[in-house]
Every structure is written in structure tokens, then in C-alpha cells.
PDB file of C-alpha atoms in Angstrom:
ATOM      1  CA  MET A 185     112.816 114.069 160.165  1.00 49.00           C
ATOM      2  CA  PRO A 186     110.873 111.367 162.089  1.00 54.00           C
ATOM      3  CA  LYS A 187     109.910 112.179 165.692  1.00 57.00           C
ATOM      4  CA  ASP A 188     112.269 109.549 167.171  1.00 53.00           C
ATOM      5  CA  ALA A 189     115.251 110.501 165.023  1.00 54.00           C
ATOM      6  CA  THR A 190     118.201 112.216 166.633  1.00 50.00           C
ATOM      7  CA  PRO A 191     119.153 115.436 164.876  1.00 53.00           C
ATOM      8  CA  PRO A 192     122.554 115.322 163.178  1.00 58.00           C
ATOM      9  CA  ARG A 193     125.390 116.638 165.328  1.00 62.00           C
ATOM     10  CA  ARG A 194     126.996 119.838 164.184  1.00 67.00           C
ATOM     11  CA  PRO A 195     130.758 119.846 163.919  1.00 76.00           C
ATOM     12  CA  MET A 196     132.408 121.182 167.055  1.00 74.00           C
ATOM     13  CA  ARG A 197     133.668 124.758 166.827  1.00 84.00           C
ATOM     14  CA  ALA A 198     137.452 125.188 166.985  1.00 85.00           C
ATOM     15  CA  ASP A 199     137.347 126.880 170.412  1.00 83.00           C
ATOM     16  CA  ALA A 200     135.148 124.111 171.825  1.00 82.00           C
ATOM     17  CA  ARG A 201     137.494 121.471 170.378  1.00 87.00           C
ATOM     18  CA  ARG A 202     140.462 123.236 172.032  1.00 92.00           C
ATOM     19  CA  ASN A 203     138.592 123.312 175.346  1.00 90.00           C
ATOM     20  CA  VAL A 204     137.913 119.571 175.114  1.00 92.00           C
ATOM     21  CA  GLU A 205     141.589 118.912 174.355  1.00 92.00           C
ATOM     22  CA  LYS A 206     142.690 121.078 177.314  1.00 95.00           C
ATOM     23  CA  ILE A 207     140.214 119.355 179.637  1.00 94.00           C
ATOM     24  CA  VAL A 208     141.321 115.854 178.579  1.00 92.00           C
ATOM     25  CA  ALA A 209     145.015 116.781 178.945  1.00 93.00           C
ATOM     26  CA  ALA A 210     144.472 118.327 182.394  1.00 94.00           C
ATOM     27  CA  ALA A 211     142.401 115.325 183.489  1.00 92.00           C
ATOM     28  CA  GLY A 212     145.119 112.951 182.278  1.00 88.00           C
ATOM     29  CA  ASP A 213     147.742 114.796 184.320  1.00 89.00           C
ATOM     30  CA  LEU A 214     145.603 114.943 187.463  1.00 89.00           C
ATOM     31  CA  ILE A 215     144.590 111.300 187.211  1.00 85.00           C
ATOM     32  CA  ALA A 216     148.254 110.324 186.903  1.00 79.00           C
ATOM     33  CA  GLU A 217     148.958 112.313 190.085  1.00 81.00           C
ATOM     34  CA  HIS A 218     145.855 111.558 192.183  1.00 82.00           C
ATOM     35  CA  GLY A 219     144.016 108.639 190.605  1.00 78.00           C
ATOM     36  CA  ALA A 220     140.686 108.454 188.828  1.00 79.00           C
ATOM     37  CA  ASP A 221     138.872 110.246 191.661  1.00 82.00           C
ATOM     38  CA  ALA A 222     140.790 113.486 190.999  1.00 86.00           C
ATOM     39  CA  SER A 223     138.748 116.635 191.576  1.00 91.00           C
ATOM     40  CA  LEU A 224     136.732 117.733 188.537  1.00 92.00           C
ATOM     41  CA  GLU A 225     136.942 121.320 189.755  1.00 94.00           C
ATOM     42  CA  GLU A 226     140.737 121.029 189.729  1.00 94.00           C
ATOM     43  CA  VAL A 227     140.572 119.572 186.209  1.00 94.00           C
ATOM     44  CA  ALA A 228     138.593 122.618 185.060  1.00 95.00           C
ATOM     45  CA  ARG A 229     140.986 125.002 186.846  1.00 96.00           C
ATOM     46  CA  ARG A 230     144.093 123.404 185.300  1.00 95.00           C
ATOM     47  CA  ALA A 231     142.464 123.367 181.877  1.00 95.00           C
ATOM     48  CA  GLY A 232     141.686 127.071 182.224  1.00 95.00           C
ATOM     49  CA  VAL A 233     137.954 126.581 181.733  1.00 95.00           C
ATOM     50  CA  GLY A 234     134.916 126.976 183.939  1.00 94.00           C
ATOM     51  CA  SER A 235     133.204 124.095 185.651  1.00 93.00           C
ATOM     52  CA  ALA A 236     130.166 124.583 183.400  1.00 94.00           C
ATOM     53  CA  THR A 237     132.351 124.187 180.310  1.00 94.00           C
ATOM     54  CA  LEU A 238     133.784 120.943 181.670  1.00 94.00           C
ATOM     55  CA  HIS A 239     130.314 119.578 182.472  1.00 94.00           C
ATOM     56  CA  ARG A 240     128.892 120.683 179.111  1.00 93.00           C
ATOM     57  CA  HIS A 241     131.458 118.547 177.305  1.00 92.00           C
ATOM     58  CA  PHE A 242     131.664 115.760 179.927  1.00 93.00           C
ATOM     59  CA  PRO A 243     128.369 115.407 181.790  1.00 91.00           C
ATOM     60  CA  SER A 244     129.762 112.693 184.076  1.00 87.00           C
ATOM     61  CA  ARG A 245     133.103 111.639 185.545  1.00 87.00           C
ATOM     62  CA  GLN A 246     132.818 108.420 183.560  1.00 84.00           C
ATOM     63  CA  ALA A 247     132.453 110.337 180.286  1.00 86.00           C
ATOM     64  CA  LEU A 248     135.656 112.257 181.083  1.00 90.00           C
ATOM     65  CA  LEU A 249     137.534 109.083 182.049  1.00 86.00           C
ATOM     66  CA  GLU A 250     136.416 107.408 178.833  1.00 83.00           C
ATOM     67  CA  ALA A 251     137.827 110.343 176.853  1.00 87.00           C
ATOM     68  CA  VAL A 252     141.120 110.306 178.780  1.00 87.00           C
ATOM     69  CA  PHE A 253     141.734 106.579 178.403  1.00 84.00           C
ATOM     70  CA  LYS A 254     140.101 105.691 175.091  1.00 85.00           C
ATOM     71  CA  ASP A 255     143.328 105.856 173.048  1.00 83.00           C
ATOM     72  CA  ARG A 256     145.208 103.765 175.598  1.00 84.00           C
ATOM     73  CA  VAL A 257     142.430 101.190 175.722  1.00 86.00           C
ATOM     74  CA  GLU A 258     142.317 101.068 171.924  1.00 90.00           C
ATOM     75  CA  ALA A 259     146.058 100.283 171.969  1.00 91.00           C
ATOM     76  CA  LEU A 260     145.438  97.414 174.424  1.00 92.00           C
ATOM     77  CA  CYS A 261     142.697  96.101 172.162  1.00 94.00           C
ATOM     78  CA  ALA A 262     144.968  96.342 169.120  1.00 96.00           C
ATOM     79  CA  LYS A 263     147.597  94.377 171.050  1.00 96.00           C
ATOM     80  CA  ALA A 264     144.977  91.707 171.759  1.00 96.00           C
ATOM     81  CA  GLY A 265     144.172  91.579 168.054  1.00 96.00           C
ATOM     82  CA  ASP A 266     147.853  91.162 167.197  1.00 97.00           C
ATOM     83  CA  LEU A 267     148.230  88.411 169.804  1.00 97.00           C
ATOM     84  CA  LEU A 268     145.451  86.391 168.190  1.00 96.00           C
ATOM     85  CA  ALA A 269     148.041  85.376 165.581  1.00 96.00           C
ATOM     86  CA  GLU A 270     150.499  84.040 168.179  1.00 96.00           C
ATOM     87  CA  PRO A 271     151.063  80.269 167.944  1.00 96.00           C
ATOM     88  CA  ASP A 272     150.594  79.675 171.709  1.00 96.00           C
ATOM     89  CA  PRO A 273     147.088  80.850 172.723  1.00 96.00           C
ATOM     90  CA  GLY A 274     147.814  80.477 176.455  1.00 94.00           C
ATOM     91  CA  GLN A 275     150.945  82.605 176.189  1.00 94.00           C
ATOM     92  CA  ALA A 276     149.089  85.160 174.063  1.00 96.00           C
ATOM     93  CA  LEU A 277     146.440  85.537 176.787  1.00 96.00           C
ATOM     94  CA  SER A 278     149.130  85.783 179.463  1.00 94.00           C
ATOM     95  CA  THR A 279     151.052  88.438 177.507  1.00 94.00           C
ATOM     96  CA  TRP A 280     147.901  90.503 177.079  1.00 95.00           C
ATOM     97  CA  LEU A 281     146.917  90.219 180.749  1.00 93.00           C
ATOM     98  CA  HIS A 282     150.370  91.497 181.698  1.00 91.00           C
ATOM     99  CA  ALA A 283     149.853  94.462 179.335  1.00 92.00           C
ATOM    100  CA  VAL A 284     146.445  95.174 180.893  1.00 90.00           C
ATOM    101  CA  GLY A 285     148.036  94.943 184.351  1.00 87.00           C
ATOM    102  CA  ALA A 286     150.784  97.403 183.433  1.00 86.00           C
ATOM    103  CA  HIS A 287     148.131  99.761 182.055  1.00 85.00           C
ATOM    104  CA  ALA A 288     146.035  99.475 185.218  1.00 83.00           C
ATOM    105  CA  VAL A 289     149.011 100.144 187.519  1.00 80.00           C
ATOM    106  CA  ALA A 290     150.074 103.156 185.441  1.00 78.00           C
ATOM    107  CA  ASN A 291     146.546 104.614 185.530  1.00 75.00           C
ATOM    108  CA  ARG A 292     145.612 104.591 189.209  1.00 70.00           C
ATOM    109  CA  GLY A 293     142.015 103.680 189.953  1.00 62.00           C
ATOM    110  CA  LEU A 294     141.024 103.403 186.319  1.00 64.00           C
ATOM    111  CA  GLY A 295     139.597  99.891 186.371  1.00 62.00           C
ATOM    112  CA  ALA A 296     137.205 100.472 189.222  1.00 60.00           C
ATOM    113  CA  SER A 297     136.074 103.855 187.980  1.00 57.00           C
ATOM    114  CA  LEU A 298     135.245 102.653 184.473  1.00 51.00           C
ATOM    115  CA  THR A 299     133.123  99.749 185.673  1.00 55.00           C
ATOM    116  CA  ARG A 300     130.931 101.568 188.197  1.00 53.00           C
ATOM    117  CA  ASP A 301     127.748 103.408 187.262  1.00 49.00           C
ATOM    118  CA  ALA A 302     127.847 102.448 183.583  1.00 53.00           C
ATOM    119  CA  ASP A 303     126.176 105.092 181.445  1.00 57.00           C
ATOM    120  CA  PRO A 304     124.394 103.532 178.454  1.00 57.00           C
ATOM    121  CA  ALA A 305     124.508 106.913 176.694  1.00 57.00           C
ATOM    122  CA  LEU A 306     128.274 106.490 176.260  1.00 56.00           C
ATOM    123  CA  GLY A 307     127.848 103.602 173.826  1.00 60.00           C
ATOM    124  CA  GLU A 308     130.719 101.121 173.787  1.00 73.00           C
ATOM    125  CA  THR A 309     132.827 101.931 176.828  1.00 81.00           C
ATOM    126  CA  CYS A 310     136.492 101.251 177.501  1.00 82.00           C
ATOM    127  CA  HIS A 311     135.371  98.377 179.733  1.00 83.00           C
ATOM    128  CA  ASP A 312     133.340  96.888 176.861  1.00 86.00           C
ATOM    129  CA  MET A 313     136.305  97.226 174.503  1.00 88.00           C
ATOM    130  CA  ILE A 314     138.708  95.498 176.900  1.00 90.00           C
ATOM    131  CA  THR A 315     136.185  92.760 177.695  1.00 91.00           C
ATOM    132  CA  ASN A 316     135.573  92.026 174.012  1.00 93.00           C
ATOM    133  CA  ALA A 317     139.303  91.940 173.241  1.00 95.00           C
ATOM    134  CA  GLY A 318     139.958  89.632 176.190  1.00 95.00           C
ATOM    135  CA  ASP A 319     137.038  87.376 175.247  1.00 96.00           C
ATOM    136  CA  ALA A 320     138.613  86.667 171.869  1.00 96.00           C
ATOM    137  CA  LEU A 321     141.960  85.721 173.434  1.00 97.00           C
ATOM    138  CA  LEU A 322     140.300  83.652 176.150  1.00 97.00           C
ATOM    139  CA  ALA A 323     138.123  81.782 173.650  1.00 96.00           C
ATOM    140  CA  ARG A 324     141.225  80.866 171.648  1.00 97.00           C
ATOM    141  CA  ALA A 325     143.081  79.748 174.807  1.00 96.00           C
ATOM    142  CA  ARG A 326     140.020  77.771 175.935  1.00 95.00           C
ATOM    143  CA  ALA A 327     139.796  76.028 172.522  1.00 95.00           C
ATOM    144  CA  ALA A 328     143.456  74.994 172.900  1.00 95.00           C
ATOM    145  CA  ASP A 329     142.794  73.703 176.453  1.00 94.00           C
ATOM    146  CA  ALA A 330     145.353  76.247 177.700  1.00 93.00           C
ATOM    147  CA  VAL A 331     143.166  77.590 180.526  1.00 93.00           C
ATOM    148  CA  ARG A 332     141.053  75.990 183.214  1.00 90.00           C
ATOM    149  CA  PRO A 333     137.444  75.443 182.173  1.00 89.00           C
ATOM    150  CA  GLY A 334     134.880  77.910 183.451  1.00 91.00           C
ATOM    151  CA  ILE A 335     137.178  80.924 183.692  1.00 92.00           C
ATOM    152  CA  THR A 336     135.629  84.106 182.318  1.00 94.00           C
ATOM    153  CA  VAL A 337     137.272  87.229 181.006  1.00 93.00           C
ATOM    154  CA  THR A 338     135.443  89.208 183.698  1.00 90.00           C
ATOM    155  CA  GLN A 339     137.145  87.091 186.357  1.00 91.00           C
ATOM    156  CA  LEU A 340     140.529  87.618 184.727  1.00 92.00           C
ATOM    157  CA  LEU A 341     140.009  91.380 184.510  1.00 90.00           C
ATOM    158  CA  LYS A 342     138.905  91.497 188.164  1.00 89.00           C
ATOM    159  CA  LEU A 343     142.069  89.624 189.085  1.00 90.00           C
ATOM    160  CA  VAL A 344     144.243  92.043 187.118  1.00 88.00           C
ATOM    161  CA  GLY A 345     142.367  95.006 188.608  1.00 85.00           C
ATOM    162  CA  ALA A 346     142.747  93.704 192.158  1.00 86.00           C
ATOM    163  CA  ILE A 347     146.486  93.210 191.699  1.00 88.00           C
ATOM    164  CA  ALA A 348     146.836  96.692 190.215  1.00 84.00           C
ATOM    165  CA  LEU A 349     144.876  98.201 193.099  1.00 81.00           C
ATOM    166  CA  ALA A 350     146.957  96.320 195.671  1.00 83.00           C
ATOM    167  CA  THR A 351     150.243  97.522 194.186  1.00 82.00           C
ATOM    168  CA  GLU A 352     149.525 100.998 192.787  1.00 74.00           C
ATOM    169  CA  GLN A 353     150.839 102.766 195.908  1.00 72.00           C
ATOM    170  CA  ASP A 354     154.060 100.699 196.073  1.00 72.00           C
ATOM    171  CA  ILE A 355     157.313 102.272 194.940  1.00 71.00           C
ATOM    172  CA  ASP A 356     158.002  99.150 192.914  1.00 76.00           C
ATOM    173  CA  GLY A 357     154.311  98.762 192.001  1.00 70.00           C
ATOM    174  CA  PRO A 358     154.708  97.856 188.322  1.00 77.00           C
ATOM    175  CA  ALA A 359     157.302  95.155 189.044  1.00 84.00           C
ATOM    176  CA  GLU A 360     155.317  93.822 192.017  1.00 84.00           C
ATOM    177  CA  ALA A 361     152.117  93.774 189.970  1.00 83.00           C
ATOM    178  CA  ASP A 362     153.852  91.911 187.144  1.00 83.00           C
ATOM    179  CA  LEU A 363     155.215  89.293 189.562  1.00 87.00           C
ATOM    180  CA  LEU A 364     151.859  88.788 191.297  1.00 88.00           C
ATOM    181  CA  LEU A 365     150.112  88.558 187.952  1.00 85.00           C
ATOM    182  CA  ALA A 366     152.587  85.904 186.781  1.00 87.00           C
ATOM    183  CA  ILE A 367     151.826  83.890 189.926  1.00 89.00           C
ATOM    184  CA  ALA A 368     148.074  84.280 189.408  1.00 86.00           C
ATOM    185  CA  ILE A 369     148.227  83.353 185.729  1.00 82.00           C
ATOM    186  CA  GLU A 370     149.887  80.068 186.628  1.00 80.00           C
ATOM    187  CA  GLY A 371     146.695  79.264 188.538  1.00 76.00           C
ATOM    188  CA  VAL A 372     144.621  80.095 185.462  1.00 71.00           C
ATOM    189  CA  ARG A 373     146.508  77.770 183.136  1.00 72.00           C
ATOM    190  CA  ALA A 374     145.140  74.305 182.520  1.00 66.00           C
ATOM    191  CA  ARG A 375     146.966  71.548 184.337  1.00 64.00           C
TER     192      ARG A 375
END
């Protein structure tokens, strides 16, 4: 094997795989209750594993968050792919932004936590996946002159994230976020 080559990864033992599953499930529950800054020690306690076991499998908070939300983000990206076939590119982008907003409100603090302290060792992150999916929809909407010129997907995702953050503590947060997002999207559309 060349000096620079990474050795092949061994398959994970069954007990280690179960520990990872328990950690991800416990983290998902705690994040739903307390947001993305939930205590990692509490995650380990609820999963029934030691702190060292948690950190062996997830060396950073971001790595754990990526594992918790990857399936949900993949579903958002699949929705974006499906919406690429919609006849109205502006409406397709709007529909997807509403879905991203609902996801962000339901997963308190997720957006901010996945964009800070990016770890290149994680490879393609949830943020990268969402950005790429949104770029495709935005490019199509831009080509149809359905959005104002100069708008970027990063700006749109910041807007969605800010609305989610502003409404996540509200009792009617999802409905309020959806309404505010509808108002904001009207400002994004080409006139």
C-alpha cells in the first residue's frame, strides 16, 4: 500500500453499530427537546454508553448532528430533485424553501449548528447537500426570470434559517414561519 493511501475501513462490529444507532436516536430525541446544543454527556447517558464511546464514534458535535439529520436532509434534496420537473420554476423553488423552513423549525438550531466550524474530514455535509439542491432549483428559476437577479442560494438559506430561528420558540412556530417565509419569498420573486 502506498504511504499516502488510507487503509481500508473494517466493517463495524455489531455491538459498535448498535451503539451508534443508540447514540443517534438519543441525540435525535434530545435535539428535538433542547435544540442542537443539547448536552453530549446527556446524549451518552440516554444512549446508555460512556462519553468515550460517543466521542470515538462522533469526534465532534458536528459529526453527530450530521448523522442525526442526514436522512432528513437527503429527503429534502430528493424533494428538490422532484421539483426540478415542475412546470413553474419559481413555484418549485418556493415550495422547496417552504419545505426547508418546516424542516428547520422542526429541528431547533440545526441550521446554525451545521454551518459553523465546518470539518473538512466529514466530506459532503448536510449544508453542502442542501446548498447543491437549492442551487439547481435557483438556477432553473433564474433561467425563467422567476427570481430577482443576483440572489444566491446562500442568501435564501440564511433567510429561511433566520425565520426558523425567530419562530422556533413560538407555540404556533411552524405556521408563523410558513407565513413569514411566504412574505419573504414574494420579495425574492422577479417583478
